[in-house]
Tab-separated table of C-alpha atoms and ligand atoms in Angstrom:
chain	number	residue	atom	x	y	z
A	9	UNK	CA	0.114	0.072	-0.203
A	10	UNK	CA	1.552	3.804	-0.778
A	11	UNK	CA	0.045	6.321	1.321
A	12	UNK	CA	0.167	10.340	1.577
A	13	UNK	CA	2.644	10.714	3.826
A	14	UNK	CA	5.924	9.084	4.133
A	15	UNK	CA	5.780	6.324	6.089
A	16	UNK	CA	8.440	7.775	8.725
A	17	UNK	CA	8.982	9.928	11.975
A	18	UNK	CA	10.153	13.592	11.054
A	19	UNK	CA	10.592	16.341	12.907
A	20	UNK	CA	11.257	20.043	11.692
A	21	UNK	CA	10.535	22.255	14.932
A	22	UNK	CA	10.843	21.271	19.030
A	23	UNK	CA	7.364	19.478	20.289
A	24	UNK	CA	5.054	21.369	20.561
A	25	UNK	CA	6.018	23.494	17.599
A	26	UNK	CA	5.415	27.203	17.032
A	27	UNK	CA	2.088	26.685	16.202
A	28	UNK	CA	0.823	24.305	18.411
A	29	UNK	CA	1.761	26.294	20.928
A	30	UNK	CA	-0.090	29.854	19.461
A	31	UNK	CA	-2.805	27.849	19.245
A	32	UNK	CA	-2.550	26.103	22.989
A	33	UNK	CA	-2.916	29.805	23.635
A	34	UNK	CA	-5.953	30.222	22.163
A	35	UNK	CA	-7.699	27.329	23.922
A	36	UNK	CA	-6.438	28.443	26.716
A	37	UNK	CA	-9.193	31.245	26.201
A	38	UNK	CA	-11.964	29.583	24.557
A	39	UNK	CA	-11.961	25.793	25.607
A	40	UNK	CA	-12.843	24.075	28.152
A	41	UNK	CA	-9.942	23.496	30.861
A	42	UNK	CA	-12.625	20.043	31.079
A	43	UNK	CA	-11.768	18.354	27.746
A	44	UNK	CA	-7.778	17.927	28.870
A	45	UNK	CA	-5.916	16.739	26.179
A	46	UNK	CA	-2.680	13.928	26.317
A	47	UNK	CA	-0.430	16.461	24.118
A	48	UNK	CA	-1.168	19.847	23.380
A	49	UNK	CA	0.164	18.734	19.796
A	50	UNK	CA	-2.366	20.058	16.850
A	51	UNK	CA	-3.429	18.308	14.261
A	52	UNK	CA	-3.125	18.893	10.618
A	53	UNK	CA	-3.777	16.123	8.556
A	54	UNK	CA	-2.345	12.250	8.926
A	55	UNK	CA	-1.916	8.429	5.807
A	56	UNK	CA	-1.746	5.504	7.671
A	57	UNK	CA	0.027	5.394	10.736
A	58	UNK	CA	1.277	8.806	10.686
A	59	UNK	CA	0.114	12.622	11.229
A	60	UNK	CA	1.224	15.006	10.499
A	61	UNK	CA	1.318	18.900	13.040
A	62	UNK	CA	0.626	21.657	12.584
A	63	UNK	CA	4.572	22.953	12.436
A	64	UNK	CA	4.467	20.069	9.566
A	65	UNK	CA	5.930	17.460	12.145
A	66	UNK	CA	5.434	13.803	11.329
A	67	UNK	CA	5.076	11.880	14.656
A	68	UNK	CA	4.191	8.166	15.176
A	69	UNK	CA	0.256	7.467	16.372
A	70	UNK	CA	0.993	4.442	18.335
A	71	UNK	CA	-3.324	6.100	19.678
A	72	UNK	CA	-5.415	6.181	17.018
A	73	UNK	CA	-7.572	8.135	18.836
A	74	UNK	CA	-7.878	5.958	21.309
A	75	UNK	CA	-8.534	3.065	18.158
A	76	UNK	CA	-10.932	4.388	16.201
A	77	UNK	CA	-8.293	5.015	12.320
A	78	UNK	CA	-7.674	0.903	12.803
A	79	UNK	CA	-7.728	0.900	9.723
A	80	UNK	CA	-4.997	4.301	9.158
A	81	UNK	CA	-5.692	7.659	8.628
A	82	UNK	CA	-7.475	9.218	5.651
A	83	UNK	CA	-7.924	6.263	3.619
A	84	UNK	CA	-8.768	7.439	-0.473
A	85	UNK	CA	-11.983	4.395	0.392
A	86	UNK	CA	-13.271	5.907	3.085
A	87	UNK	CA	-12.446	9.401	1.588
A	88	UNK	CA	-13.939	7.645	-1.452
A	89	UNK	CA	-17.498	6.874	-0.377
A	90	UNK	CA	-17.770	9.701	2.523
A	91	UNK	CA	-17.325	12.059	-0.435
A	92	UNK	CA	-19.874	10.461	-2.647
A	93	UNK	CA	-22.462	10.072	0.070
A	94	UNK	CA	-22.394	13.345	1.312
A	95	UNK	CA	-22.765	15.542	-2.270
A	96	UNK	CA	-25.671	13.110	-2.084
A	97	UNK	CA	-27.759	12.998	1.123
A	98	UNK	CA	-26.603	14.135	4.712
A	99	UNK	CA	-29.796	13.346	6.703
A	100	UNK	CA	-33.399	12.022	6.267
A	101	UNK	CA	-33.622	10.265	9.591
A	102	UNK	CA	-33.986	7.186	9.149
A	103	UNK	CA	-36.442	6.561	11.660
A	104	UNK	CA	-38.818	8.809	8.849
A	105	UNK	CA	-37.745	7.991	5.626
A	106	UNK	CA	-35.056	5.346	5.932
A	107	UNK	CA	-32.245	4.871	3.259
A	108	UNK	CA	-29.959	1.408	2.019
A	109	UNK	CA	-26.677	2.189	3.931
A	110	UNK	CA	-28.464	1.471	7.584
A	111	UNK	CA	-29.901	-1.345	6.134
A	112	UNK	CA	-26.746	-2.251	4.939
A	113	UNK	CA	-24.452	-2.016	7.928
A	114	UNK	CA	-27.548	-4.019	9.989
A	115	UNK	CA	-26.726	-6.799	7.924
A	116	UNK	CA	-22.935	-6.494	8.190
A	117	UNK	CA	-22.865	-6.156	11.694
A	118	UNK	CA	-24.929	-9.331	11.915
A	119	UNK	CA	-22.551	-11.202	9.282
A	120	UNK	CA	-19.214	-10.515	11.413
A	121	UNK	CA	-20.645	-10.608	15.009
A	122	UNK	CA	-20.364	-14.264	16.733
A	123	UNK	CA	-23.220	-16.903	16.731
A	124	UNK	CA	-25.067	-18.497	14.104
A	125	UNK	CA	-29.320	-17.284	15.229
A	126	UNK	CA	-30.712	-14.449	13.338
A	127	UNK	CA	-29.235	-10.386	14.229
A	128	UNK	CA	-30.649	-6.915	14.342
A	129	UNK	CA	-29.399	-3.764	15.993
A	130	UNK	CA	-29.850	0.068	15.867
A	131	UNK	CA	-26.339	2.556	14.564
A	132	UNK	CA	-26.995	5.598	17.023
A	133	UNK	CA	-24.048	8.502	17.193
A	134	UNK	CA	-21.545	6.752	20.180
A	135	UNK	CA	-20.370	4.281	22.564
A	136	UNK	CA	-21.978	5.769	25.649
A	137	UNK	CA	-24.946	5.962	23.131
A	138	UNK	CA	-24.199	2.115	22.426
A	139	UNK	CA	-24.107	1.325	26.202
A	140	UNK	CA	-27.318	2.849	27.105
A	141	UNK	CA	-29.280	1.457	24.677
A	142	UNK	CA	-27.765	-1.085	25.774
A	143	UNK	CA	-29.384	-0.770	28.747
A	144	UNK	CA	-33.088	0.232	27.662
A	145	UNK	CA	-32.952	-3.306	25.450
A	146	UNK	CA	-31.841	-5.557	28.044
A	147	UNK	CA	-34.304	-3.861	30.727
A	148	UNK	CA	-37.984	-3.849	28.784
A	149	UNK	CA	-36.832	-7.183	27.391
A	150	UNK	CA	-35.933	-8.627	31.078
A	151	UNK	CA	-38.268	-6.814	32.538
A	152	UNK	CA	-35.451	-6.807	35.757
A	153	UNK	CA	-33.077	-3.229	36.931
A	154	UNK	CA	-29.706	-4.035	37.532
A	155	UNK	CA	-26.726	-3.808	35.055
A	156	UNK	CA	-23.503	-4.834	35.894
A	157	UNK	CA	-19.700	-3.782	35.279
A	158	UNK	CA	-16.629	-5.272	36.050
A	159	UNK	CA	-13.864	-3.827	38.191
A	160	UNK	CA	-11.775	-1.090	35.615
A	161	UNK	CA	-14.113	-1.019	33.682
A	162	UNK	CA	-14.823	1.916	31.127
A	163	UNK	CA	-18.732	2.261	29.758
A	164	UNK	CA	-18.791	5.819	28.755
A	165	UNK	CA	-19.120	10.136	30.213
A	166	UNK	CA	-23.196	10.063	29.907
A	167	UNK	CA	-24.500	9.663	33.353
A	168	UNK	CA	-25.572	6.320	33.203
A	169	UNK	CA	-21.794	5.053	31.007
A	170	UNK	CA	-19.338	7.356	34.581
A	171	UNK	CA	-22.040	5.382	36.544
A	172	UNK	CA	-21.055	2.384	35.091
A	173	UNK	CA	-17.516	2.641	35.244
A	174	UNK	CA	-14.962	2.204	37.211
A	175	UNK	CA	-12.877	4.815	38.488
A	176	UNK	CA	-13.373	7.586	40.806
A	177	UNK	CA	-10.589	10.354	39.341
A	178	UNK	CA	-11.182	11.431	36.524
A	179	UNK	CA	-14.520	10.620	35.257
A	180	UNK	CA	-17.128	11.118	37.912
A	181	UNK	CA	-15.019	13.611	40.520
A	182	UNK	CA	-18.011	15.605	41.265
A	183	UNK	CA	-19.954	14.450	38.775
A	184	UNK	CA	-22.916	12.745	40.949
A	185	UNK	CA	-26.308	11.882	40.868
A	186	UNK	CA	-25.835	9.321	39.960
A	187	UNK	CA	-28.660	6.023	38.693
A	188	UNK	CA	-29.348	3.376	41.301
A	189	UNK	CA	-29.539	-0.353	40.200
A	190	UNK	CA	-25.708	0.006	38.950
A	191	UNK	CA	-23.604	-2.425	40.246
A	192	UNK	CA	-19.284	-3.701	39.687
A	193	UNK	CA	-18.246	-7.141	41.157
A	194	UNK	CA	-14.618	-8.399	40.578
A	195	UNK	CA	-13.237	-8.299	36.663
A	196	UNK	CA	-9.760	-11.030	36.749
A	197	UNK	CA	-7.041	-10.242	36.304
A	198	UNK	CA	-4.598	-12.574	35.993
A	199	UNK	CA	-1.695	-10.181	37.189
A	200	UNK	CA	-2.624	-8.425	40.073
A	201	UNK	CA	-4.701	-11.428	41.006
A	202	UNK	CA	-3.232	-14.918	39.904
A	203	UNK	CA	-6.848	-16.292	39.513
A	204	UNK	CA	-7.473	-18.923	36.724
A	205	UNK	CA	-10.632	-18.115	35.150
A	206	UNK	CA	-12.266	-19.750	36.668
A	207	UNK	CA	-10.689	-19.265	40.401
A	208	UNK	CA	-12.165	-15.257	39.108
A	209	UNK	CA	-15.540	-15.994	37.785
A	210	UNK	CA	-15.954	-18.188	41.267
A	211	UNK	CA	-15.465	-14.810	42.851
A	212	UNK	CA	-16.912	-12.793	40.481
A	213	UNK	CA	-20.131	-14.823	41.216
A	214	UNK	CA	-19.797	-15.709	45.223
A	215	UNK	CA	-20.459	-10.992	45.013
A	216	UNK	CA	-23.375	-10.915	42.565
A	217	UNK	CA	-25.263	-13.898	44.711
A	218	UNK	CA	-24.414	-12.894	48.336
A	219	UNK	CA	-24.629	-9.116	47.482
A	220	UNK	CA	-26.538	-7.900	44.648
A	221	UNK	CA	-28.570	-11.744	43.332
A	222	UNK	CA	-28.834	-12.970	40.875
A	223	UNK	CA	-32.460	-12.942	39.580
A	224	UNK	CA	-32.200	-8.835	39.513
A	225	UNK	CA	-29.869	-8.686	36.921
A	226	UNK	CA	-30.715	-7.278	33.367
A	227	UNK	CA	-27.196	-7.732	32.261
A	228	UNK	CA	-23.642	-7.533	32.832
A	229	UNK	CA	-21.358	-5.475	30.650
A	230	UNK	CA	-17.939	-7.488	30.396
A	231	UNK	CA	-15.394	-5.065	28.025
A	232	UNK	CA	-13.536	-8.703	26.762
A	233	UNK	CA	-10.781	-7.061	26.640
A	234	UNK	CA	-10.812	-3.755	28.924
A	235	UNK	CA	-9.223	-0.822	27.571
A	236	UNK	CA	-8.766	2.186	29.492
A	237	UNK	CA	-8.996	0.093	32.463
A	238	UNK	CA	-5.285	-0.616	31.575
A	239	UNK	CA	-5.378	-3.960	28.341
A	240	UNK	CA	-6.852	-6.257	31.298
A	241	UNK	CA	-7.486	-9.327	29.118
A	242	UNK	CA	-9.295	-11.485	31.400
A	243	UNK	CA	-8.207	-15.602	31.926
A	244	UNK	CA	-9.065	-18.334	29.757
A	245	UNK	CA	-12.203	-19.455	31.121
A	246	UNK	CA	-13.729	-16.528	32.825
A	247	UNK	CA	-15.493	-15.269	30.456
A	248	UNK	CA	-16.594	-18.736	29.912
A	249	UNK	CA	-18.074	-19.204	33.145
A	250	UNK	CA	-20.025	-16.342	33.985
A	251	UNK	CA	-21.284	-16.716	30.319
A	252	UNK	CA	-23.020	-19.827	31.514
A	253	UNK	CA	-23.742	-18.819	34.781
A	254	UNK	CA	-25.813	-15.429	33.071
A	255	UNK	CA	-27.612	-18.123	30.822
A	256	UNK	CA	-28.221	-20.103	34.143
A	257	UNK	CA	-29.355	-17.141	36.081
A	258	UNK	CA	-32.112	-15.309	32.354
A	259	UNK	CA	-28.873	-12.675	32.597
A	260	UNK	CA	-28.452	-11.100	29.143
A	261	UNK	CA	-24.982	-11.172	27.983
A	262	UNK	CA	-23.206	-7.734	26.623
A	263	UNK	CA	-19.791	-7.488	24.785
A	264	UNK	CA	-19.357	-3.426	24.384
A	265	UNK	CA	-16.511	-4.402	22.081
A	266	UNK	CA	-16.727	-0.603	21.265
A	267	UNK	CA	-12.998	-0.698	21.671
A	268	UNK	CA	-12.119	-4.201	20.994
A	269	UNK	CA	-13.793	-5.063	18.015
A	270	UNK	CA	-14.232	-4.030	13.812
A	271	UNK	CA	-11.065	-5.935	13.440
A	272	UNK	CA	-8.216	-4.308	16.577
A	273	UNK	CA	-6.830	-7.513	17.628
A	274	UNK	CA	-6.869	-9.893	15.266
A	275	UNK	CA	-10.345	-11.030	14.543
A	276	UNK	CA	-13.793	-9.334	14.092
A	277	UNK	CA	-14.211	-9.164	18.137
A	278	UNK	CA	-12.136	-9.601	20.803
A	279	UNK	CA	-14.483	-12.416	22.424
A	280	UNK	CA	-13.393	-14.631	19.580
A	281	UNK	CA	-10.601	-15.386	21.794
A	282	UNK	CA	-12.665	-16.638	24.550
A	283	UNK	CA	-14.787	-18.546	22.885
A	284	UNK	CA	-17.788	-17.069	23.997
A	285	UNK	CA	-21.270	-15.631	21.834
A	286	UNK	CA	-22.623	-13.019	23.820
A	287	UNK	CA	-26.239	-12.344	23.859
A	288	UNK	CA	-25.737	-8.043	22.233
A	289	UNK	CA	-22.476	-6.635	21.296
A	290	UNK	CA	-21.889	-3.101	21.173
A	291	UNK	CA	-20.044	-1.348	18.618
A	292	UNK	CA	-18.332	2.436	18.036
A	293	UNK	CA	-14.547	3.936	18.265
A	294	UNK	CA	-12.990	2.167	14.715
A	295	UNK	CA	-16.132	1.156	12.647
A	296	UNK	CA	-16.657	4.000	10.277
A	297	UNK	CA	-12.633	5.316	10.088
A	298	UNK	CA	-13.131	7.695	12.284
A	299	UNK	CA	-16.453	8.688	11.448
A	300	UNK	CA	-19.268	9.473	14.365
A	301	UNK	CA	-21.454	5.744	14.202
A	302	UNK	CA	-22.204	3.019	16.878
A	303	UNK	CA	-24.632	0.318	17.178
A	304	UNK	CA	-25.984	-1.940	19.266
A	305	UNK	CA	-26.234	-5.608	17.969
A	306	UNK	CA	-27.433	-8.481	19.159
A	307	UNK	CA	-30.559	-11.472	18.976
A	308	UNK	CA	-32.950	-10.674	16.998
A	309	UNK	CA	-35.560	-11.489	19.990
A	310	UNK	CA	-34.038	-8.986	21.693
A	311	UNK	CA	-33.852	-6.446	20.687
A	312	UNK	CA	-37.076	-6.772	19.864
A	313	UNK	CA	-37.983	-6.444	23.198
A	314	UNK	CA	-38.042	-2.361	22.536
A	315	UNK	CA	-41.449	-1.083	21.072
A	316	UNK	CA	-41.420	0.912	18.020
A	317	UNK	CA	-40.087	4.494	18.619
A	318	UNK	CA	-38.425	3.465	22.565
A	319	UNK	CA	-35.213	3.450	20.721
A	320	UNK	CA	-33.369	5.807	17.987
A	321	UNK	CA	-32.719	9.319	17.809
A	322	UNK	CA	-31.411	12.129	15.559
A	323	UNK	CA	-28.107	11.660	13.636
A	324	UNK	CA	-28.287	7.424	14.637
A	325	UNK	CA	-27.331	6.198	11.723
A	326	UNK	CA	-26.601	9.082	9.497
A	327	UNK	CA	-26.242	8.216	6.283
A	328	UNK	CA	-22.333	9.495	5.527
A	329	UNK	CA	-21.376	7.696	8.896
A	330	UNK	CA	-23.218	4.351	7.229
A	331	UNK	CA	-20.933	4.988	3.626
A	332	UNK	CA	-17.622	5.198	5.604
A	333	UNK	CA	-18.443	1.947	7.632
A	334	UNK	CA	-19.343	0.489	4.913
A	335	UNK	CA	-15.393	1.382	3.247
A	336	UNK	CA	-14.499	-0.428	6.315
A	337	UNK	CA	-15.434	-3.512	6.301
A	338	UNK	CA	-14.732	-4.119	2.328
A	339	UNK	CA	-11.167	-3.335	2.939
A	340	UNK	CA	-10.882	-5.385	6.533
A	341	UNK	CA	-12.119	-8.477	4.213
A	342	UNK	CA	-10.417	-7.198	1.199
A	343	UNK	CA	-7.173	-5.962	2.263
A	344	UNK	CA	-7.073	-8.764	5.325
A	345	UNK	CA	-7.038	-6.276	7.726
A	346	UNK	CA	-7.880	-9.009	10.736
A	347	UNK	CA	-4.455	-11.108	9.310
A	348	UNK	CA	-2.660	-7.496	9.502
A	349	UNK	CA	-3.443	-6.700	13.490
A	350	UNK	CA	-2.112	-10.641	13.695
A	351	UNK	CA	1.007	-9.495	12.195
A	352	UNK	CA	1.311	-6.783	13.718
A	353	UNK	CA	1.111	-8.287	17.193
A	354	UNK	CA	3.830	-10.723	16.470
A	355	UNK	CA	5.769	-7.676	15.632
A	356	UNK	CA	4.759	-5.863	19.305
A	357	UNK	CA	5.509	-9.649	20.850
A	358	UNK	CA	8.600	-9.326	18.825
A	359	UNK	CA	10.226	-6.222	19.758
A	360	UNK	CA	8.794	-4.802	22.850
A	361	UNK	CA	7.577	-7.974	24.729
A	362	UNK	CA	11.055	-8.793	25.971
A	363	UNK	CA	10.744	-5.063	27.558
A	364	UNK	CA	10.532	-6.547	31.274
A	365	UNK	CA	13.412	-8.553	31.407
A	366	UNK	CA	14.924	-5.096	30.215
A	367	UNK	CA	13.557	-2.656	32.170
A	368	UNK	CA	13.195	-3.524	36.780
A	369	UNK	CA	9.669	-1.379	35.684
A	370	UNK	CA	8.038	-3.468	33.201
A	371	UNK	CA	5.809	-5.443	35.416
A	372	UNK	CA	3.330	-7.370	31.469
A	373	UNK	CA	3.576	-6.407	28.549
A	374	UNK	CA	0.199	-8.239	27.199
A	375	UNK	CA	-2.178	-7.804	24.468
A	376	UNK	CA	-3.550	-8.552	21.479
A	377	UNK	CA	-3.262	-7.952	17.629
A	378	UNK	CA	-3.035	-4.018	18.055
A	379	UNK	CA	-3.814	-3.523	21.097
A	380	UNK	CA	-1.241	-3.312	24.276
A	381	UNK	CA	-0.667	-2.218	27.481
A	382	UNK	CA	2.955	-2.087	29.165
A	383	UNK	CA	2.003	-2.286	33.061
A	384	UNK	CA	4.765	-0.022	34.762
A	385	UNK	CA	5.461	-0.963	38.122
A	386	UNK	CA	8.018	0.455	41.140
A	387	UNK	CA	11.120	-2.199	40.412
A	388	UNK	CA	10.493	-5.468	42.848
A	389	UNK	CA	7.108	-4.912	43.233
A	390	UNK	CA	3.676	-4.595	41.701
A	391	UNK	CA	3.210	-1.146	43.190
A	392	UNK	CA	1.624	1.093	39.850
A	393	UNK	CA	3.731	3.331	38.815
A	394	UNK	CA	1.946	6.402	37.343
A	395	UNK	CA	4.662	8.799	37.973
A	396	UNK	CA	6.698	5.877	34.976
A	397	UNK	CA	3.501	7.193	32.873
A	398	UNK	CA	3.852	10.437	32.840
A	399	UNK	CA	7.805	10.538	32.275
A	400	UNK	CA	7.223	7.778	29.695
A	401	UNK	CA	4.226	9.565	27.985
A	402	UNK	CA	6.188	14.004	27.807
A	403	UNK	CA	9.248	11.260	26.287
A	404	UNK	CA	7.010	9.541	23.914
A	405	UNK	CA	5.101	12.598	22.994
A	406	UNK	CA	8.421	15.314	22.716
A	407	UNK	CA	10.172	12.791	20.186
A	408	UNK	CA	7.510	12.562	17.950
A	409	UNK	CA	5.427	9.364	19.514
A	410	UNK	CA	1.714	9.716	20.336
A	411	UNK	CA	0.987	6.505	22.747
A	412	UNK	CA	-1.823	6.466	25.254
A	413	UNK	CA	-2.363	5.693	28.928
A	414	UNK	CA	-4.706	3.577	30.768
A	415	UNK	CA	-4.829	1.971	34.200
A	416	UNK	CA	-7.325	2.620	36.976
A	417	UNK	CA	-4.278	3.933	38.939
A	418	UNK	CA	-2.921	5.331	35.689
A	419	UNK	CA	0.524	3.426	35.060
A	420	UNK	CA	-0.207	1.083	31.750
A	421	UNK	CA	1.289	2.386	28.457
A	422	UNK	CA	-1.362	1.751	25.921
A	423	UNK	CA	-0.127	0.555	22.388
A	424	UNK	CA	-2.816	0.808	19.428
A	425	UNK	CA	-1.880	1.585	16.776
A	426	UNK	CA	-3.437	1.127	12.609
A	427	UNK	CA	-3.640	-2.476	11.863
A	428	UNK	CA	-0.689	-0.956	8.787
A	429	UNK	CA	1.543	0.675	10.795
A	430	UNK	CA	5.493	-0.901	9.204
A	431	UNK	CA	8.011	-2.995	10.978
A	432	UNK	CA	10.484	-0.021	10.740
A	433	UNK	CA	7.351	2.332	12.273
A	434	UNK	CA	6.986	-0.615	15.044
A	435	UNK	CA	10.607	-0.512	15.434
A	436	UNK	CA	11.352	2.938	15.306
A	437	UNK	CA	8.720	3.835	17.820
A	438	UNK	CA	9.410	1.415	20.326
A	439	UNK	CA	13.464	2.412	20.859
A	440	UNK	CA	12.323	6.703	21.534
A	441	UNK	CA	9.874	4.236	24.040
A	442	UNK	CA	13.072	2.434	25.849
A	443	UNK	CA	15.012	6.382	25.810
A	444	UNK	CA	12.437	7.037	27.910
A	445	UNK	CA	11.901	3.794	30.084
A	446	UNK	CA	16.155	3.871	30.450
A	447	UNK	CA	16.123	6.651	33.126
A	448	UNK	CA	13.528	5.426	35.311
B	529	PLP	C1	-14.540	5.007	24.281
B	529	PLP	C2	-15.355	3.569	25.041
B	529	PLP	C3	-16.922	4.133	25.336
B	529	PLP	C4	-17.424	5.812	24.693
B	529	PLP	O1	-17.533	5.472	23.316
B	529	PLP	P1	-18.056	7.221	23.019
B	529	PLP	O2	-17.928	7.204	21.295
B	529	PLP	O3	-16.815	7.877	23.610
B	529	PLP	O4	-19.101	7.341	23.673
B	529	PLP	C5	-17.638	2.914	26.083
B	529	PLP	N1	-17.245	1.491	25.995
B	529	PLP	C6	-15.802	0.991	25.916
B	529	PLP	C7	-15.148	0.283	25.669
B	529	PLP	C8	-14.927	1.824	25.290
B	529	PLP	O5	-13.772	2.160	24.823
């Protein structure tokens, strides 16, 4: 594949450069402080795994705007699909007068999600909105109130999804009151709990039975690989045991695949690695190459429990966003991007897998496909080391590498590049990160 920007890191000014600094001065007088930024480097354009800032610096993007531009920045096929659609029709509202793109996206979602049964979808604007809709649908279907999520979960920033999100700071602090009937239950976190999947599931289930009561539970939300929580991958067998428990108790099992889905981990959906078929799946982030779109997909019987007009929204499943999604689906299949994500996994394991031996601050390197976490700890312990992450991110961003933070203790370096990233870029970015790790 050829790109409109050479796939190399190139710095022509200090970072942030003068134009970024000038924009930042304007920003503090116009944009809410609440929209905090990781790096005050203003971007102009991008291609593949490279972002170009307003000063002409080329940065390696290991974040994809939190796992969104999985297929690479400004992919020509997505650009073409969006351009064509935007000139034809931008809006009718599907629930007033429908259009084919929406139906085609729903058909495709039914085909690529796990499960050999009829599946229906609703399309919305954002991940949080998808999670909210999944809550509504599960409650309507079961006639029950309680919603479960896992420790270290991230499900969004609306009032309901913020309350389903684990950590108090910065997501929730001072922003209550929150809705009731939401509970966080223990997850499987192999690096920290040392438990097998079965043991961890027994702990989760015991907590539910003794604190909450299974018969009250409408839905159990899980991230197959926790993203913001620090790339936590529950031990093998954990989700199977949880799914069985849900089946035995009439609980809707929801896989929140907003970050882990759409090919990022080398399968269409990360729950496939765990051998579990969810009742409902939420998608967003990588679904439309950067255009806003999200979906809830699941068993037709559950999805159709809602009365007509009970779910929807003005912009949901917009014609332009759905055109972008259709281009993304086609690209993933035509260019073999699931295999590309597996290639990125092999390259990352080969290049950074040994960091636990080389750097005393690296507790664990873990991930699937193009979704990796490097957990930083105080040497010789498992105590989280958030200052180390701050130092690594500062060094990386000022040297032209954009990576992400994660983890309930802000101590996991999150690496989520595009699946089209080259081995050379991975190597160069890893070298920059190593310079920072070596000083710790
Ligand atoms: C990002 C994310 C959300 C929220 O999506 P938004 O589009 O930001 O509302 C929900 N769940 C998971 C797992 C996410 O990563």
